[in-house]
PDB file of C-alpha atoms in Angstrom:
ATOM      1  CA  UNK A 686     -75.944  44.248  39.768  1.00 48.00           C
ATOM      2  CA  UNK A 687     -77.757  44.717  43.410  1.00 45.00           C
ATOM      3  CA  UNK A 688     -80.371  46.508  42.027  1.00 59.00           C
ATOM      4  CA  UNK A 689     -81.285  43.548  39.533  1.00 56.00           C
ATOM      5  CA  UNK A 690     -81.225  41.152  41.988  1.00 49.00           C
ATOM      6  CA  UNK A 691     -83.156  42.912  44.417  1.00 56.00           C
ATOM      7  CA  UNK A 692     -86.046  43.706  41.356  1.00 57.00           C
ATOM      8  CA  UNK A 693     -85.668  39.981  40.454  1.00 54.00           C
ATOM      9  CA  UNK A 694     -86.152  38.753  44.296  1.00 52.00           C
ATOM     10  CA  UNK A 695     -89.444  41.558  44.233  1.00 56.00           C
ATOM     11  CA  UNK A 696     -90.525  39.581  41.144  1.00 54.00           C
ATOM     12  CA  UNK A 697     -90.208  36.210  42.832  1.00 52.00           C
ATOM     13  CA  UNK A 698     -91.522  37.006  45.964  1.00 51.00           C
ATOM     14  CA  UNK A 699     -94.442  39.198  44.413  1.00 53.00           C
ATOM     15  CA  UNK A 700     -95.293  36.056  41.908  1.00 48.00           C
ATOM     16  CA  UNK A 701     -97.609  34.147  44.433  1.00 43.00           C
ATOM     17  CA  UNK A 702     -98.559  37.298  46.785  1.00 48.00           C
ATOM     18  CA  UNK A 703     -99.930  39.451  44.467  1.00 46.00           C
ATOM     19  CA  UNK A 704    -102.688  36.854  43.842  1.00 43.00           C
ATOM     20  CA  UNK A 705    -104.065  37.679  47.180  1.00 43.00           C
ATOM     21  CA  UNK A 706    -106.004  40.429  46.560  1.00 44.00           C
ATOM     22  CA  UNK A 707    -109.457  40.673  48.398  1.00 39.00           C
ATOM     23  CA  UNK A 708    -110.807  39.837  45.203  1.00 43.00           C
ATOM     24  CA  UNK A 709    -108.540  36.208  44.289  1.00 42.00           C
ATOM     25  CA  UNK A 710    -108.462  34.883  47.920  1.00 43.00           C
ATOM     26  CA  UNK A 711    -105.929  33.114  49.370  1.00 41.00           C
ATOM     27  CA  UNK A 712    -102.649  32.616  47.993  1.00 48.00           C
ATOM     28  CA  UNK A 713    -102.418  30.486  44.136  1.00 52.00           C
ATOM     29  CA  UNK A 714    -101.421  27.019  44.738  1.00 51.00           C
ATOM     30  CA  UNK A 715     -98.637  26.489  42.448  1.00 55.00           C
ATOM     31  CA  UNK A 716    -100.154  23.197  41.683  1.00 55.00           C
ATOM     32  CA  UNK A 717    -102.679  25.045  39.735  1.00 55.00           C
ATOM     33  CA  UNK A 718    -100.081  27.410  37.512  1.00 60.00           C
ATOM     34  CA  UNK A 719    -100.680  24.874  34.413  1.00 56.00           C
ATOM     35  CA  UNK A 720    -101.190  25.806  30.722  1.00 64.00           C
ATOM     36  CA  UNK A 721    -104.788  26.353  31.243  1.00 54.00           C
ATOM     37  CA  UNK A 722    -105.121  28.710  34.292  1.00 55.00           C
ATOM     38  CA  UNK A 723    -101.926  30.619  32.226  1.00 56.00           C
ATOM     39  CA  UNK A 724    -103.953  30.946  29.029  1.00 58.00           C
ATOM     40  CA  UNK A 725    -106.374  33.275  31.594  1.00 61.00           C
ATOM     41  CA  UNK A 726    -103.527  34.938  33.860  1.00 73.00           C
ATOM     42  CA  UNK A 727    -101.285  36.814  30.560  1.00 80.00           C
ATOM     43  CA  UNK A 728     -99.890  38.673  33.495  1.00 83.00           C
ATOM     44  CA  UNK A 729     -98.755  35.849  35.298  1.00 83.00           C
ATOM     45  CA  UNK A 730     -97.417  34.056  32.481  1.00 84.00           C
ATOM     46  CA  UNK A 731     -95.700  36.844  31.008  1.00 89.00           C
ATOM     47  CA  UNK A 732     -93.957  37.376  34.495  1.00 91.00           C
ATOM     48  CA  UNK A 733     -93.167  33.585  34.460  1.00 87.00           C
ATOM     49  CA  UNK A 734     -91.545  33.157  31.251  1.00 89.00           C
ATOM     50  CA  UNK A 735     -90.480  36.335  31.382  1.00 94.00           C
ATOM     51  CA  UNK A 736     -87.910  35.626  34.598  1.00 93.00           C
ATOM     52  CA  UNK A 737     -87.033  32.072  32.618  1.00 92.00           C
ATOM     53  CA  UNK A 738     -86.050  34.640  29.475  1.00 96.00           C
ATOM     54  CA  UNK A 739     -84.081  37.135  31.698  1.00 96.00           C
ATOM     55  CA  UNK A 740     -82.008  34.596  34.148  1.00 94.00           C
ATOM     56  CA  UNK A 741     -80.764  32.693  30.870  1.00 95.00           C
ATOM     57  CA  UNK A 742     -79.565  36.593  29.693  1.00 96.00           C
ATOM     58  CA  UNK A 743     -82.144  36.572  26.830  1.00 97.00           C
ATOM     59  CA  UNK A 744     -82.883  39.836  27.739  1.00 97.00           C
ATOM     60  CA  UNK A 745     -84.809  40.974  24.144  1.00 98.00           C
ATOM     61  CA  UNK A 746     -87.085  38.328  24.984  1.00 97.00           C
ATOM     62  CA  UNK A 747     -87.892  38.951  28.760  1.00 96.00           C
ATOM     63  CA  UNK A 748     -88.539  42.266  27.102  1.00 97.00           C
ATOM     64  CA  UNK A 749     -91.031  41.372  25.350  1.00 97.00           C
ATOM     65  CA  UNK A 750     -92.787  39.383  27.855  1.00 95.00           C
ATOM     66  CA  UNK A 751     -92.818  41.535  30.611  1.00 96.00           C
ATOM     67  CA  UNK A 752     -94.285  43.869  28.553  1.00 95.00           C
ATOM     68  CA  UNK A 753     -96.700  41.866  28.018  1.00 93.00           C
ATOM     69  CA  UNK A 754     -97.394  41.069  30.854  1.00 93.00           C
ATOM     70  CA  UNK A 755     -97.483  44.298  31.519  1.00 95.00           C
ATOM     71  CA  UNK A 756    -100.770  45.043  29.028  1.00 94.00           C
ATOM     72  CA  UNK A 757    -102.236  43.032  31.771  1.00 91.00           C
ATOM     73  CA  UNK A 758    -101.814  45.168  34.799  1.00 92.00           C
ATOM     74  CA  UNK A 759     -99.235  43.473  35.983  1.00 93.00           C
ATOM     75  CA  UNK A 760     -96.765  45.384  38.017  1.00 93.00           C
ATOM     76  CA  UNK A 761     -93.381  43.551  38.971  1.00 94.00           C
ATOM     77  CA  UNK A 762     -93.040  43.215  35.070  1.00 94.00           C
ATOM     78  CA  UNK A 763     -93.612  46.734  34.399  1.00 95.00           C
ATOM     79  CA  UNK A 764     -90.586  47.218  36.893  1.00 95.00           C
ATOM     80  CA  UNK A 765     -88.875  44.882  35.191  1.00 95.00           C
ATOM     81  CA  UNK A 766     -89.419  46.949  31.530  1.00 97.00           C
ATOM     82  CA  UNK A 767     -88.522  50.169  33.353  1.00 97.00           C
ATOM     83  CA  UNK A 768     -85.061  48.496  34.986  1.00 96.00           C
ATOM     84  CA  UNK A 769     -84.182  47.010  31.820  1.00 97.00           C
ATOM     85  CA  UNK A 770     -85.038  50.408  30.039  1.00 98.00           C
ATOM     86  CA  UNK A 771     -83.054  51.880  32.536  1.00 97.00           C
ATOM     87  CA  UNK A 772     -79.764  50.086  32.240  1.00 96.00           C
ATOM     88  CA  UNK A 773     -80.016  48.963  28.583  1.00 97.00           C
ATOM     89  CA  UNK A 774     -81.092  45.402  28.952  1.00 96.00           C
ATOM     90  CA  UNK A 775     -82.817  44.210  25.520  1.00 96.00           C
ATOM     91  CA  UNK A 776     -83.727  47.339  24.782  1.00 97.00           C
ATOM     92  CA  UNK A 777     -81.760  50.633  23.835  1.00 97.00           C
ATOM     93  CA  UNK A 778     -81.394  52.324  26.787  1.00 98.00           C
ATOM     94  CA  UNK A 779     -83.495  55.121  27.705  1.00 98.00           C
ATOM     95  CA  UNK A 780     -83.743  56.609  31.151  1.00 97.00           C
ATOM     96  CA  UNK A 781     -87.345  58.905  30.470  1.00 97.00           C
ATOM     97  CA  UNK A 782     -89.118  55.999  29.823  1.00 97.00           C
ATOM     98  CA  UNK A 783     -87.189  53.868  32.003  1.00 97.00           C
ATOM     99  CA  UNK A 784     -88.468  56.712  34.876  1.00 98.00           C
ATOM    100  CA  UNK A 785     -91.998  56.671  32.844  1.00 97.00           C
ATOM    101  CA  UNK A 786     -92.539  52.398  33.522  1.00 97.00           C
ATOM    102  CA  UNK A 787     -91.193  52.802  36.910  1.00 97.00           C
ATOM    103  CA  UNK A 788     -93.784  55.476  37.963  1.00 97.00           C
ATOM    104  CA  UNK A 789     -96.006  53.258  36.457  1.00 96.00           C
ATOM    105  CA  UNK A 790     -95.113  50.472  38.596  1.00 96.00           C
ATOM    106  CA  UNK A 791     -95.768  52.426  41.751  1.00 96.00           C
ATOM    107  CA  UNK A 792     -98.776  53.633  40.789  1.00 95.00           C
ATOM    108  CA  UNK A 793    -100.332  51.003  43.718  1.00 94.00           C
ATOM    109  CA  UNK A 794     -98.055  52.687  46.034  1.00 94.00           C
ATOM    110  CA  UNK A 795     -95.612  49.489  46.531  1.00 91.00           C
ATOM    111  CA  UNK A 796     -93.260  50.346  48.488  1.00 93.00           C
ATOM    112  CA  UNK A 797     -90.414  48.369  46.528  1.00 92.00           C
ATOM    113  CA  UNK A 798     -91.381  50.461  43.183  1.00 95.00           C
ATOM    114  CA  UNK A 799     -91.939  53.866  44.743  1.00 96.00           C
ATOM    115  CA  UNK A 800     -87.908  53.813  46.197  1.00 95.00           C
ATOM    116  CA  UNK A 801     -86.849  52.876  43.015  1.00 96.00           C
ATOM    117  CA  UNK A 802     -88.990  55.236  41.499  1.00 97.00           C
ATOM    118  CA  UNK A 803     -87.883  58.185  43.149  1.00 97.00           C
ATOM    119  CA  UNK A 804     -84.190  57.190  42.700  1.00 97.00           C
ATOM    120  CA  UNK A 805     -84.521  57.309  39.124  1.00 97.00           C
ATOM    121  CA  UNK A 806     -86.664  60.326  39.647  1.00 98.00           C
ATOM    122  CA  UNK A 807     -83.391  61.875  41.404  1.00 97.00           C
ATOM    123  CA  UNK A 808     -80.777  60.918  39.013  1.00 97.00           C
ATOM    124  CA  UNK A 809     -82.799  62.062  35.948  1.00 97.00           C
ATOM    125  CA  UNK A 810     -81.755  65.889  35.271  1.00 97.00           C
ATOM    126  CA  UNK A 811     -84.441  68.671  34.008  1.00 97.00           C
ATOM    127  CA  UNK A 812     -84.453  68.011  30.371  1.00 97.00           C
ATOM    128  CA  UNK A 813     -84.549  63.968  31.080  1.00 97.00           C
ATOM    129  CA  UNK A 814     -87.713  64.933  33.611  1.00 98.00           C
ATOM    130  CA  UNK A 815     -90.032  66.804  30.546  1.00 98.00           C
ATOM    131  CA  UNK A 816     -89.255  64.233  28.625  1.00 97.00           C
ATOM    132  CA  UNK A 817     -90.111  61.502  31.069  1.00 97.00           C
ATOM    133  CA  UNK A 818     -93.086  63.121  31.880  1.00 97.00           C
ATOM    134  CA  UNK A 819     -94.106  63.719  27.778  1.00 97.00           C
ATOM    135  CA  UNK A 820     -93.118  60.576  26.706  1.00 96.00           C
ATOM    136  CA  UNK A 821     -94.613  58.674  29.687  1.00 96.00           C
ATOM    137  CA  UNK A 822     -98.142  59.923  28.833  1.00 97.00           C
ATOM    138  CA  UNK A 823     -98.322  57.120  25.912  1.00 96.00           C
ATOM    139  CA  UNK A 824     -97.085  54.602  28.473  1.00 96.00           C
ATOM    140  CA  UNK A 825     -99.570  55.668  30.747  1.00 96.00           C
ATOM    141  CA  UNK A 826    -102.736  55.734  28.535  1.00 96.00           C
ATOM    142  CA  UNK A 827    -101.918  52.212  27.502  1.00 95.00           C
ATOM    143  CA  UNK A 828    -100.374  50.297  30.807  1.00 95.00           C
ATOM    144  CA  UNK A 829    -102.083  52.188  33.828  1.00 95.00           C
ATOM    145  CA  UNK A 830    -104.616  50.033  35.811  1.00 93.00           C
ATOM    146  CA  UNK A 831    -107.509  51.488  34.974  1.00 95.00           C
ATOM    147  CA  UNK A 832    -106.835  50.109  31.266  1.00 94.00           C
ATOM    148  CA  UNK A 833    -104.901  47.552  31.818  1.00 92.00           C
ATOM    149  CA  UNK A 834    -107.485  45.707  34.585  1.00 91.00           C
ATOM    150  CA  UNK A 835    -110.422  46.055  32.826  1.00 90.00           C
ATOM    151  CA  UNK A 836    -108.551  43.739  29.558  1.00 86.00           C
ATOM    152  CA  UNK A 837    -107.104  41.073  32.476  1.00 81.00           C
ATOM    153  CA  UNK A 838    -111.118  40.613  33.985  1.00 81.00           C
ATOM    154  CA  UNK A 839    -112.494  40.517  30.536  1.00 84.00           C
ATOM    155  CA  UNK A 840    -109.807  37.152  30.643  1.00 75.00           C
ATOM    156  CA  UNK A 841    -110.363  35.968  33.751  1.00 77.00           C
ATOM    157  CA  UNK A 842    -113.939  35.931  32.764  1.00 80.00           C
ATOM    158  CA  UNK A 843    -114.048  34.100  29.901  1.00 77.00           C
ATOM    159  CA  UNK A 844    -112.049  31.725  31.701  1.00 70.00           C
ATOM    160  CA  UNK A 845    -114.300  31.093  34.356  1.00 73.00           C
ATOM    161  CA  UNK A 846    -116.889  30.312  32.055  1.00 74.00           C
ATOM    162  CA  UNK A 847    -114.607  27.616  30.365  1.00 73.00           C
ATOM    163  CA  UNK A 848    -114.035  25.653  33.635  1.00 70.00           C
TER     164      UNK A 848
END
């Protein structure tokens, strides 16, 4: 139960920082989180909804939209899919790819995401290791950031040229 609440307080506090990349500027008003800017931001809005989903238990569903979200280079709610892999939450459980989304998630280097990835690291044994590693290539070749971004500008840039 601590290690939910301490992803879901990452999530939160990660929602509004993350958009301060060199890149974004300053911190997202949250004024300006409406339908529209969402339409651009999948990974935001996946995140978003996704928390809604997960703190009213509908855990399939928060699933779903973290991974989502996830498509989108979005890494609190690939934390999120590997923690709910993990334990079981909406998903069968399965600790390999569980291990898999959470290397995934600390592929930036956030601090946050590398601890939990090593713990899950530690508690996997050798068999549950190959098969992390095997089975996380397909994760990888479809979530990692140098997929993932390129699909979130190719957004963000149609959506500037709608404003």
């Amino acid at each position: 139960m601590l290690k939910v609440l301490m992803l879901l307080v990452i999530v939160a506090m990660t929602l509004l920082s993350d958009a301060r990349a060199a890149d974004r500027g300053p911190l997202i008003d949250p004024g300006v989180l409406n339908e529209f800017f969402l339409s651009f931001h999948p990974d935001l809005d996946g995140r978003i909804r996704g928390m809604r989903a997960y703190t009213k238990g509908e855990y399939a569903k928060a699933f779903r939209l973290f991974q989502h979200a996830s498509r989108y280079g979005d890494k609190p709610s690939q934390g999120m899919v590997a923690d709910m892999y993990w334990d079981g939450l909406g998903v069968a459980r399965d600790r390999a790819l569980g291990y898999a989304w959470m290397d995934l998630a600390a592929e930036r280097g956030y601090p946050q995401f590398v601890v939990f990835r090593d713990r899950y690291w530690a508690e996997l044994d050798e068999r549950a290791r190959r098969d992390a590693v095997a089975r996380g290539q397909a994760v990888y070749a479809e979530y990692r950031d140098s997929v993932a971004k390129p699909r979130l500008d190719r957004l963000l840039r149609r959506g500037r040229a709608q404003q």
